[in-house]
Short mmCIF file of C-alpha atoms in Angstrom, two decimals:
data_model
loop_
_atom_site.label_atom_id
_atom_site.label_comp_id
_atom_site.label_asym_id
_atom_site.label_seq_id
_atom_site.Cartn_x
_atom_site.Cartn_y
_atom_site.Cartn_z
CA MET A 1 0.00 0.00 0.00
CA ARG A 2 2.83 2.39 0.91
CA ARG A 3 4.59 1.63 -2.36
CA LEU A 4 1.38 2.17 -4.33
CA PHE A 5 0.66 5.59 -2.87
CA GLY A 6 4.34 6.45 -2.99
CA SER A 7 4.02 7.05 -6.72
CA VAL A 8 3.13 10.42 -8.19
CA ARG A 9 0.54 8.79 -10.45
CA ALA A 10 -1.32 7.21 -7.53
CA ARG A 11 -1.26 10.41 -5.48
CA ALA A 12 -2.43 12.49 -8.43
CA THR A 13 -5.26 10.05 -9.12
CA LEU A 14 -6.29 9.96 -5.47
CA GLY A 15 -6.10 13.74 -5.17
CA ALA A 16 -8.15 14.37 -8.31
CA THR A 17 -10.75 11.80 -7.24
CA LEU A 18 -11.06 13.32 -3.77
CA VAL A 19 -11.43 16.82 -5.18
CA VAL A 20 -14.12 15.71 -7.63
CA ALA A 21 -15.85 13.71 -4.86
CA VAL A 22 -15.99 16.74 -2.58
CA ALA A 23 -17.26 18.89 -5.46
CA LEU A 24 -19.91 16.33 -6.37
CA VAL A 25 -21.10 15.97 -2.77
CA ALA A 26 -21.32 19.74 -2.38
CA ALA A 27 -23.10 20.14 -5.72
CA GLY A 28 -25.44 17.21 -4.97
CA ALA A 29 -26.35 18.62 -1.57
CA ALA A 30 -27.02 22.02 -3.12
CA VAL A 31 -29.20 20.46 -5.83
CA LEU A 32 -31.19 18.39 -3.31
CA LEU A 33 -31.72 21.39 -1.02
CA SER A 34 -32.76 23.58 -3.95
CA LEU A 35 -35.08 20.90 -5.33
CA ARG A 36 -36.66 20.30 -1.93
CA SER A 37 -37.06 24.03 -1.32
CA ASN A 38 -38.69 24.59 -4.72
CA LEU A 39 -41.07 21.65 -4.38
CA MET A 40 -41.88 22.65 -0.81
CA GLY A 41 -42.64 26.14 -2.04
CA GLU A 42 -44.90 24.78 -4.77
CA ALA A 43 -46.77 22.61 -2.24
CA GLY A 44 -47.14 25.61 0.07
CA THR A 45 -48.51 27.70 -2.79
CA GLN A 46 -50.99 24.98 -3.66
CA ALA A 47 -52.07 24.64 0.00
CA GLU A 48 -52.42 28.42 0.36
CA ARG A 49 -54.53 28.56 -2.79
CA SER A 50 -56.86 25.86 -1.42
CA ALA A 51 -57.09 27.56 2.00
CA ARG A 52 -57.94 30.93 0.45
CA ALA A 53 -60.62 29.33 -1.74
CA VAL A 54 -62.34 27.92 1.35
CA ALA A 55 -61.83 31.21 3.20
CA SER A 56 -63.52 33.07 0.32
CA GLU A 57 -66.56 30.82 0.62
CA LEU A 58 -66.66 31.38 4.39
CA ALA A 59 -66.38 35.16 3.92
CA ALA A 60 -69.34 34.96 1.53
CA GLY A 61 -71.41 33.26 4.25
CA THR A 62 -71.45 29.73 2.81
CA PRO A 63 -72.61 27.20 5.42
CA TYR A 64 -70.08 24.67 6.64
CA ASP A 65 -71.81 21.73 5.02
CA LYS A 66 -71.91 23.51 1.66
CA LEU A 67 -68.21 24.28 1.41
CA SER A 68 -66.84 22.89 -1.86
CA GLY A 69 -63.35 22.34 -0.44
CA LEU A 70 -64.44 19.65 1.98
CA ASP A 71 -64.94 16.93 -0.60
CA GLY A 72 -61.32 15.76 -0.17
CA ASP A 73 -60.23 16.48 -3.75
CA ILE A 74 -57.83 19.27 -2.77
CA GLY A 75 -56.38 17.57 0.33
CA PRO A 76 -57.25 17.66 4.02
CA VAL A 77 -59.07 20.83 5.19
CA GLN A 78 -59.91 22.00 8.70
CA VAL A 79 -61.87 25.07 9.80
CA LEU A 80 -61.34 26.20 13.39
CA ASP A 81 -63.24 28.92 15.23
CA GLU A 82 -61.81 31.43 17.68
CA ASP A 83 -61.95 28.89 20.52
CA GLY A 84 -60.04 26.28 18.54
CA ARG A 85 -63.10 24.16 17.95
CA LEU A 86 -63.20 22.15 14.75
CA VAL A 87 -66.31 23.46 12.98
CA ALA A 88 -65.73 21.94 9.54
CA VAL A 89 -63.47 19.20 8.18
CA SER A 90 -62.96 17.46 4.85
CA GLU A 91 -64.51 14.09 4.16
CA ASP A 92 -62.78 10.77 4.85
CA LEU A 93 -60.15 12.39 7.11
CA GLU A 94 -59.06 9.74 9.61
CA ARG A 95 -55.99 11.33 11.23
CA ILE A 96 -54.14 14.63 11.04
CA SER A 97 -51.06 16.24 12.60
CA GLY A 98 -49.31 19.55 12.08
CA THR A 99 -52.33 21.82 12.64
CA ASP A 100 -53.76 23.37 15.84
CA SER A 101 -56.26 20.53 16.20
CA ASP A 102 -55.85 16.81 15.77
CA ARG A 103 -59.62 16.22 15.64
CA VAL A 104 -61.16 14.78 12.51
CA ARG A 105 -64.87 15.30 13.36
CA ALA A 106 -66.58 18.68 13.33
CA GLN A 107 -67.91 20.21 16.56
CA PRO A 108 -70.20 23.15 15.64
CA ALA A 109 -70.49 25.69 18.47
CA ALA A 110 -73.98 26.87 19.50
CA ARG A 111 -73.33 30.40 20.78
CA PRO A 112 -75.70 33.24 21.54
CA ALA A 113 -76.10 35.87 18.89
CA GLY A 114 -74.98 38.62 21.21
CA GLU A 115 -71.79 36.81 22.04
CA ASP A 116 -71.07 36.34 18.41
CA GLU A 117 -71.41 40.06 17.85
CA ASP A 118 -69.02 40.85 20.68
CA ASP A 119 -66.49 38.38 19.31
CA SER A 120 -66.94 39.84 15.88
CA GLU A 121 -66.18 43.29 17.15
CA THR A 122 -63.10 42.00 18.98
CA ALA A 123 -61.86 40.17 15.93
CA GLY A 124 -62.63 43.19 13.81
CA GLU A 125 -59.74 45.00 15.39
CA ALA A 126 -57.51 43.03 12.98
CA LEU A 127 -59.89 42.12 10.16
CA GLU A 128 -63.11 43.62 8.89
CA PRO A 129 -66.11 41.29 8.43
CA GLY A 130 -65.70 39.43 5.14
CA GLU A 131 -61.98 40.21 4.98
CA ILE A 132 -59.31 37.48 4.47
CA SER A 133 -55.90 37.85 6.07
CA GLY A 134 -53.10 38.61 3.66
CA GLU A 135 -50.63 36.56 5.65
CA SER A 136 -50.38 32.80 5.68
CA VAL A 137 -48.68 30.47 8.12
CA PHE A 138 -47.03 27.30 6.78
CA ARG A 139 -46.40 24.05 8.65
CA ASN A 140 -45.46 20.49 7.81
CA GLY A 141 -47.42 17.50 9.04
CA SER A 142 -49.18 14.36 7.95
CA ALA A 143 -52.70 13.08 7.47
CA THR A 144 -54.57 9.85 6.76
CA VAL A 145 -57.33 10.22 4.19
CA ASP A 146 -59.43 7.20 3.27
CA GLY A 147 -56.74 4.86 4.57
CA ASP A 148 -53.78 6.56 2.80
CA THR A 149 -51.20 8.28 5.00
CA GLU A 150 -49.05 11.00 3.46
CA ASP A 151 -46.98 14.01 4.44
CA TYR A 152 -48.54 17.39 3.78
CA ARG A 153 -47.62 21.04 3.63
CA TYR A 154 -50.29 23.06 5.46
CA ALA A 155 -51.24 26.67 4.93
CA ALA A 156 -53.26 28.49 7.62
CA VAL A 157 -55.37 31.53 6.58
CA GLU A 158 -57.62 33.63 8.84
CA VAL A 159 -60.94 35.00 7.65
CA GLU A 160 -63.37 37.36 9.45
CA THR A 161 -67.00 36.37 8.90
CA HIS A 162 -70.13 38.41 9.51
CA ASP A 163 -71.87 36.02 11.88
CA ARG A 164 -69.32 33.35 12.89
CA GLY A 165 -66.40 35.41 14.10
CA THR A 166 -62.78 34.79 13.12
CA LEU A 167 -62.19 31.43 11.52
CA THR A 168 -58.88 29.76 10.66
CA VAL A 169 -58.70 27.58 7.57
CA TYR A 170 -56.08 24.85 7.33
CA ALA A 171 -55.55 23.29 3.90
CA GLY A 172 -52.90 20.75 3.03
CA ALA A 173 -51.08 19.91 -0.19
CA PRO A 174 -49.36 16.51 -0.47
CA LEU A 175 -45.56 16.32 -0.35
CA ALA A 176 -45.43 13.00 -2.18
CA ALA A 177 -44.08 14.71 -5.31
CA GLU A 178 -41.38 16.43 -3.27
CA HIS A 179 -40.37 13.22 -1.53
CA GLY A 180 -40.45 11.29 -4.78
CA ALA A 181 -38.36 13.84 -6.65
CA VAL A 182 -35.80 14.04 -3.84
CA ARG A 183 -35.58 10.26 -3.59
CA THR A 184 -35.20 9.95 -7.36
CA ALA A 185 -32.48 12.61 -7.45
CA LEU A 186 -30.71 10.99 -4.50
CA THR A 187 -30.86 7.57 -6.17
CA VAL A 188 -29.44 9.00 -9.38
CA MET A 189 -26.62 10.62 -7.42
CA LEU A 190 -25.83 7.49 -5.43
CA ILE A 191 -25.55 5.53 -8.66
CA GLY A 192 -24.08 8.20 -10.92
CA PHE A 193 -21.53 9.76 -8.60
CA PRO A 194 -19.52 6.55 -8.01
CA LEU A 195 -19.54 5.87 -11.74
CA LEU A 196 -18.38 9.41 -12.44
CA LEU A 197 -15.65 9.12 -9.79
CA GLY A 198 -14.53 5.85 -11.39
CA VAL A 199 -14.30 7.57 -14.77
CA VAL A 200 -12.36 10.50 -13.25
CA ALA A 201 -9.95 8.15 -11.49
CA GLY A 202 -9.41 6.08 -14.64
CA VAL A 203 -8.86 9.09 -16.88
CA THR A 204 -6.52 10.71 -14.35
CA TRP A 205 -4.55 7.48 -14.02
CA LEU A 206 -4.15 7.16 -17.80
CA VAL A 207 -3.36 10.83 -18.39
CA THR A 208 -0.84 10.89 -15.52
CA ARG A 209 0.82 7.72 -16.77
CA ARG A 210 1.15 9.21 -20.23
CA ALA A 211 2.45 12.49 -18.83
CA LEU A 212 5.00 10.78 -16.57
CA ARG A 213 6.21 8.30 -19.17
CA PRO A 214 9.11 10.61 -20.21
CA VAL A 215 10.07 10.95 -16.53
CA GLU A 216 10.35 7.19 -16.24
CA GLY A 217 12.53 7.20 -19.36
CA ILE A 218 14.76 9.84 -17.78
CA ARG A 219 14.97 7.81 -14.56
CA ARG A 220 15.92 4.61 -16.40
CA GLU A 221 18.61 6.39 -18.39
CA MET A 222 20.01 8.06 -15.28
CA ALA A 223 20.12 4.66 -13.55
CA ALA A 224 21.96 3.21 -16.55
CA ILE A 225 24.43 6.12 -16.50
CA THR A 226 25.03 5.54 -12.80
CA ARG A 227 25.69 1.85 -13.33
CA SER A 228 27.91 2.28 -16.37
CA GLU A 229 29.62 5.51 -15.18
CA ASP A 230 29.43 6.65 -18.81
CA LEU A 231 28.90 10.39 -18.56
CA ALA A 232 28.82 10.71 -22.35
CA ARG A 233 25.27 9.30 -22.40
CA ARG A 234 22.26 11.64 -22.36
CA VAL A 235 18.65 11.26 -21.25
CA PRO A 236 15.88 11.42 -23.89
CA GLU A 237 14.32 14.84 -24.37
CA PRO A 238 10.58 14.69 -25.22
CA ASP A 239 9.35 17.02 -27.94
CA THR A 240 6.62 18.49 -25.75
CA HIS A 241 8.10 21.89 -24.75
CA ASP A 242 6.75 21.49 -21.21
CA GLU A 243 8.24 21.19 -17.71
CA ILE A 244 9.35 17.59 -18.32
CA ALA A 245 11.14 18.58 -21.52
CA ARG A 246 12.89 21.38 -19.65
CA LEU A 247 13.80 18.91 -16.90
CA ALA A 248 15.37 16.57 -19.47
CA SER A 249 17.24 19.47 -21.08
CA THR A 250 18.55 20.66 -17.71
CA THR A 251 19.56 17.10 -16.82
CA ASN A 252 21.53 16.80 -20.05
CA GLU A 253 23.20 20.15 -19.38
CA THR A 254 24.13 18.91 -15.91
CA LEU A 255 25.53 15.69 -17.36
CA ALA A 256 27.54 17.66 -19.90
CA ALA A 257 28.94 19.93 -17.18
CA LEU A 258 29.71 16.90 -15.02
CA GLU A 259 31.42 15.15 -17.93
CA THR A 260 33.49 18.26 -18.60
CA SER A 261 34.38 18.57 -14.93
CA VAL A 262 35.39 14.91 -14.63
CA GLU A 263 37.42 15.08 -17.82
CA ARG A 264 39.05 18.26 -16.62
CA GLN A 265 39.85 16.60 -13.31
CA ARG A 266 41.36 13.59 -15.05
CA ARG A 267 43.45 15.82 -17.29
CA PHE A 268 44.48 17.89 -14.28
CA VAL A 269 45.64 14.81 -12.38
CA ALA A 270 47.53 13.52 -15.42
CA ASP A 271 49.18 16.89 -16.08
CA ALA A 272 50.01 17.38 -12.41
CA SER A 273 51.62 13.94 -12.27
CA HIS A 274 53.61 14.76 -15.39
CA GLU A 275 54.73 18.13 -14.04
CA LEU A 276 55.76 16.64 -10.70
CA ARG A 277 57.71 13.80 -12.32
CA SER A 278 60.43 16.02 -13.83
CA PRO A 279 61.60 17.93 -10.74
CA ILE A 280 61.28 14.84 -8.56
CA ALA A 281 63.35 12.78 -11.03
CA SER A 282 65.92 15.55 -11.31
CA LEU A 283 66.16 15.93 -7.54
CA ARG A 284 66.46 12.17 -7.07
CA THR A 285 69.24 11.96 -9.66
CA GLN A 286 71.18 14.71 -7.96
CA LEU A 287 70.80 13.07 -4.56
CA GLU A 288 71.87 9.65 -5.90
CA VAL A 289 74.93 11.20 -7.56
CA ALA A 290 75.72 13.08 -4.36
CA ALA A 291 75.39 9.86 -2.34
CA ALA A 292 77.90 8.12 -4.62
CA HIS A 293 80.13 11.13 -5.30
CA PRO A 294 79.68 13.88 -2.72
CA GLU A 295 82.10 16.11 -4.55
CA LEU A 296 79.71 16.22 -7.56
CA LEU A 297 76.67 17.45 -5.55
CA ASP A 298 74.93 20.37 -7.37
CA LEU A 299 73.52 22.07 -4.31
CA ASP A 300 72.12 25.07 -6.21
CA GLY A 301 70.28 22.78 -8.64
CA ALA A 302 68.85 20.71 -5.79
CA VAL A 303 67.59 23.81 -4.03
CA GLU A 304 66.11 25.12 -7.29
CA ASP A 305 64.26 21.85 -7.91
CA THR A 306 63.02 21.84 -4.33
CA VAL A 307 61.70 25.40 -4.64
CA ARG A 308 60.05 24.50 -7.94
CA LEU A 309 58.38 21.51 -6.27
CA GLN A 310 57.24 23.72 -3.41
CA ARG A 311 55.71 26.28 -5.78
CA LEU A 312 54.02 23.60 -7.86
CA ALA A 313 52.57 21.96 -4.74
CA ALA A 314 51.29 25.35 -3.54
CA ASP A 315 49.67 26.00 -6.94
CA LEU A 316 48.02 22.59 -6.95
CA LEU A 317 46.75 23.09 -3.40
CA LEU A 318 45.28 26.49 -4.28
CA LEU A 319 43.57 25.09 -7.38
CA ALA A 320 42.11 22.24 -5.30
CA ARG A 321 40.68 24.76 -2.81
CA LEU A 322 39.20 26.84 -5.61
CA ASP A 323 37.67 23.77 -7.24
CA ALA A 324 36.15 22.83 -3.87
CA GLY A 325 34.30 26.16 -3.87
CA GLU A 326 36.29 27.98 -1.22
CA ARG A 327 34.78 31.44 -0.71
CA PRO A 328 37.11 34.45 -0.43
CA ASN A 329 37.23 36.53 2.74
CA ASP A 330 34.91 39.52 3.03
CA THR A 331 37.62 42.07 3.77
CA ARG A 332 38.39 45.40 2.12
CA VAL A 333 41.42 45.33 -0.14
CA ASP A 334 43.16 48.45 -1.52
CA LEU A 335 44.14 47.37 -5.03
CA ALA A 336 46.43 50.36 -5.52
CA GLY A 337 48.45 49.54 -2.41
CA LEU A 338 48.45 45.84 -3.27
CA ALA A 339 49.75 46.57 -6.78
CA ARG A 340 52.61 48.70 -5.40
CA GLU A 341 53.55 45.95 -2.93
CA GLU A 342 53.69 43.27 -5.64
CA ALA A 343 55.63 45.53 -8.04
CA GLU A 344 58.19 46.55 -5.42
CA GLY A 345 61.66 45.21 -6.19
CA ARG A 346 60.78 44.10 -9.73
CA ALA A 347 63.00 45.56 -12.43
CA GLY A 348 61.30 47.52 -15.21
CA VAL A 349 57.87 47.57 -13.55
CA THR A 350 56.02 50.90 -13.16
CA VAL A 351 52.72 51.46 -11.36
CA ALA A 352 50.07 54.11 -12.09
CA ALA A 353 47.22 53.58 -9.63
CA GLU A 354 44.37 55.48 -8.05
CA PRO A 355 42.86 54.40 -4.71
CA VAL A 356 40.32 51.64 -5.39
CA GLU A 357 38.85 49.23 -2.85
CA VAL A 358 37.24 45.84 -3.42
CA VAL A 359 36.04 43.05 -1.13
CA GLY A 360 37.84 39.73 -1.09
CA SER A 361 40.91 37.81 -0.03
CA ARG A 362 44.04 39.95 0.06
CA GLY A 363 46.25 36.89 -0.23
CA GLN A 364 44.47 35.49 -3.29
CA LEU A 365 44.27 38.85 -5.05
CA GLY A 366 47.97 39.39 -4.34
CA ARG A 367 48.62 35.98 -5.90
CA VAL A 368 46.76 37.10 -9.03
CA LEU A 369 48.89 40.24 -9.38
CA ALA A 370 52.08 38.27 -8.71
CA ASN A 371 51.22 35.71 -11.39
CA LEU A 372 50.36 38.42 -13.91
CA LEU A 373 53.62 40.26 -13.19
CA ASP A 374 55.66 37.05 -13.42
CA ASN A 375 54.08 36.28 -16.79
CA ALA A 376 54.61 39.85 -18.05
CA GLN A 377 58.27 39.94 -17.00
CA ARG A 378 58.95 36.63 -18.75
CA HIS A 379 57.68 38.04 -22.06
CA ALA A 380 58.56 41.74 -21.83
CA ARG A 381 61.52 43.21 -23.67
CA SER A 382 62.19 45.98 -21.18
CA ALA A 383 59.12 47.40 -19.44
CA VAL A 384 55.96 46.28 -17.62
CA THR A 385 53.19 48.75 -16.70
CA VAL A 386 50.59 48.23 -13.97
CA SER A 387 47.51 50.47 -13.88
CA VAL A 388 44.62 50.59 -11.36
CA ARG A 389 41.52 52.66 -12.12
CA ARG A 390 37.75 52.87 -11.73
CA GLU A 391 35.49 52.09 -14.66
CA GLY A 392 31.78 52.33 -13.91
CA GLY A 393 30.99 50.14 -10.94
CA ARG A 394 34.15 48.08 -11.26
CA ALA A 395 37.81 48.29 -10.43
CA VAL A 396 40.15 47.57 -13.36
CA VAL A 397 43.72 46.38 -12.91
CA GLY A 398 45.79 46.29 -16.11
CA VAL A 399 49.18 44.58 -16.53
CA ALA A 400 50.83 45.35 -19.90
CA ASP A 401 54.22 44.47 -21.34
CA ASP A 402 56.15 45.43 -24.47
CA GLY A 403 56.78 41.91 -25.66
CA ASP A 404 55.41 40.04 -28.66
CA GLY A 405 51.87 39.77 -27.23
CA VAL A 406 49.46 36.84 -27.33
CA PRO A 407 47.99 35.68 -30.64
CA GLU A 408 44.26 36.39 -30.77
CA ALA A 409 43.44 32.72 -31.34
CA ASP A 410 45.22 31.77 -28.09
CA ARG A 411 43.87 34.49 -25.80
CA GLU A 412 41.41 32.10 -24.14
CA ARG A 413 43.51 28.94 -24.32
CA ILE A 414 46.30 30.46 -22.21
CA PHE A 415 43.95 30.42 -19.18
CA GLU A 416 43.66 26.63 -19.33
CA ARG A 417 45.68 24.64 -16.85
CA PHE A 418 49.15 23.38 -17.83
CA VAL A 419 49.03 25.29 -21.16
CA ARG A 420 52.27 26.87 -22.39
CA LEU A 421 52.29 28.56 -25.78
CA ASP A 422 56.08 28.63 -26.12
CA THR A 423 56.84 24.90 -26.35
CA ALA A 424 60.54 25.58 -26.88
CA ARG A 425 60.78 27.39 -23.55
CA SER A 426 62.19 25.28 -20.76
CA ARG A 427 60.01 24.22 -17.88
CA ASP A 428 62.33 25.92 -15.46
CA ASP A 429 61.90 29.27 -17.17
CA GLY A 430 58.26 28.96 -18.12
CA GLY A 431 56.73 27.33 -15.08
CA ALA A 432 54.07 24.67 -15.10
CA GLY A 433 51.42 26.69 -16.91
CA LEU A 434 49.24 27.21 -13.82
CA GLY A 435 49.74 30.91 -13.09
CA LEU A 436 47.13 32.34 -15.49
CA ALA A 437 44.67 29.53 -14.71
CA ILE A 438 44.94 30.32 -11.01
CA ALA A 439 44.55 34.05 -11.70
CA ARG A 440 41.34 33.58 -13.66
CA ASP A 441 39.85 31.17 -11.12
CA VAL A 442 40.52 33.64 -8.32
CA ALA A 443 38.98 36.46 -10.38
CA VAL A 444 35.83 34.42 -10.99
CA ARG A 445 35.57 33.49 -7.30
CA HIS A 446 35.64 37.22 -6.50
CA GLY A 447 32.82 37.95 -8.94
CA GLY A 448 35.12 39.40 -11.57
CA THR A 449 36.79 38.60 -14.89
CA LEU A 450 40.29 38.27 -16.30
CA THR A 451 40.88 38.78 -20.02
CA ALA A 452 43.84 38.99 -22.36
CA GLY A 453 44.29 41.53 -25.12
CA GLN A 454 46.81 43.76 -26.87
CA GLY A 455 48.60 46.47 -24.90
CA PRO A 456 49.54 50.02 -25.98
CA ALA A 457 53.14 48.97 -26.68
CA GLY A 458 52.04 46.02 -28.82
CA GLY A 459 52.60 43.41 -26.14
CA ALA A 460 50.10 41.53 -24.01
CA LEU A 461 47.55 43.32 -21.82
CA PHE A 462 45.81 41.44 -19.00
CA GLU A 463 42.84 43.22 -17.39
CA LEU A 464 41.38 42.14 -14.07
CA ARG A 465 37.89 43.54 -13.39
CA LEU A 466 36.36 43.30 -9.92
CA PRO A 467 33.22 44.83 -8.39
CA LEU A 468 33.84 47.88 -6.22
CA VAL A 469 33.01 47.91 -2.51
#
C-alpha cells in the first residue's frame, strides 16, 4: 500500500478523485436542497390557494356543510373557530397532525347571537367582516385520508365572517411529489456519482501515466548512466516543450557539465603527475649522484628543484581549494596599495594607480597580481606597466608588457591549466602553466573577470575587473 501511494501517479489520481468527490457531494447537496425548497414552495402555494378558496366561501357566508373544499379532492381541510373548535373538516379524514387541532370530526359551536357580535367586534380590530388575512402560516405535518397516509404542507389563513367570528382555515397539499423527486435525485446521485468518480480516477490514471512516461525514461537512463559511469550518455528529451522537456534538457546540461568537470579533473591529475615527475626525477638523480660522489653534488640545482616543487605543490593546493568552492574573505582590499607591494623590487615595472577598494581575499588577489607580473616579466623586452583605475561600478587592474603579445586565437587557451604557448621554452623558465589559470579562477571566485588583449606597446595586456566595494 505504501509503495502504491508512494508514486506520483497514484497520489495524483487519489487527489483528483477526492477533489471531484468533494465537489460532487457539495453540488449534490445544493441540488437536493434547492429541489426540496422549490417543491416545498410549490406545495405551500398549492395549500395556500386551497385555504384561500375555502376562506372566500366562508367570507361569503357559505354554510359549513356547503363548502366545496371539503370533498377531499384538494387535500385535508380544517376550519377552526376562535376557541379552537373544529367546525368543519374534509370528508374521509381519519388522522391529522401539524395543525392546531388533531380532531377529525366537526364540533359546531352553538353560541348566543350577542356573544357572536361581541367576538366579531373584537376580531374586527384586525380584520373587517368578510376580509381574508393577507398573511399565511405554513407548517409540515401528515394526514390519513381514506386509509392513505401522506406528508402534507399546510397553509393556515384567517378569515373574518359576519356572523361566525374569526375562523382559521387549514388546507394541506401533499408532499409525495417532493419526496419522490428528492428520492429519485438521490438515487441517481448514489448511482451516478460513483460511476463518475470511477471515470475520473481512470482518466486521471491514464493521463498521468502518459504524462510521466518521459520521466520514467529519464529515470531509467540516469540509472543506466550511474551503473555504467558513462557520462557521455544523455537522457531522452521529449518534444513536448513542457516542464518535463525542460527537466530533461537541464539534466543533459548537468551531465555535460559533469562530464566536462570529470574530464578536466582527469586531465588535471595527469598533467600534475607529469609536471611533478620532472623535478622529482631531477632531484632524485642529484641526490643519488651526491650519495655516490659527494664532490659532484649540485647544491644550487637541488635547491632550485626543491623550490620548484614547493611552488608547484602550492599552486596545486590552491587550485584544489578553488575547485572545492572555497569562498574568499569579506575584507576590504586596496588594489592600488596591493599593486605597489607586488611591483616593489621588480625591475622595469612601473605602477600608475588610483585608490580603489574591493572586497575579497588579500592573499588570493595578491597571488593574481604576482602571477600576472611574473608572466609579463617573462615576455617583456624591457618594461611592464601596472595600472589601477575605476570604470563604472568596477575596479580595473591592467598589466601590460612590451613583448610580442598573445595571438588572438590563443587568448582564451592560455587560461587553461598546464598550457604553455612557447613549447621551446624550458620548464624551469616557463613554469608549469598554472599561473594564469589560477589568476582567472581567483577572479571568478571574487565575482570578476580576467581577459587577455593587446597592450599600448604592442605586447600583451591582461585586465582584471572586480566589483567595487
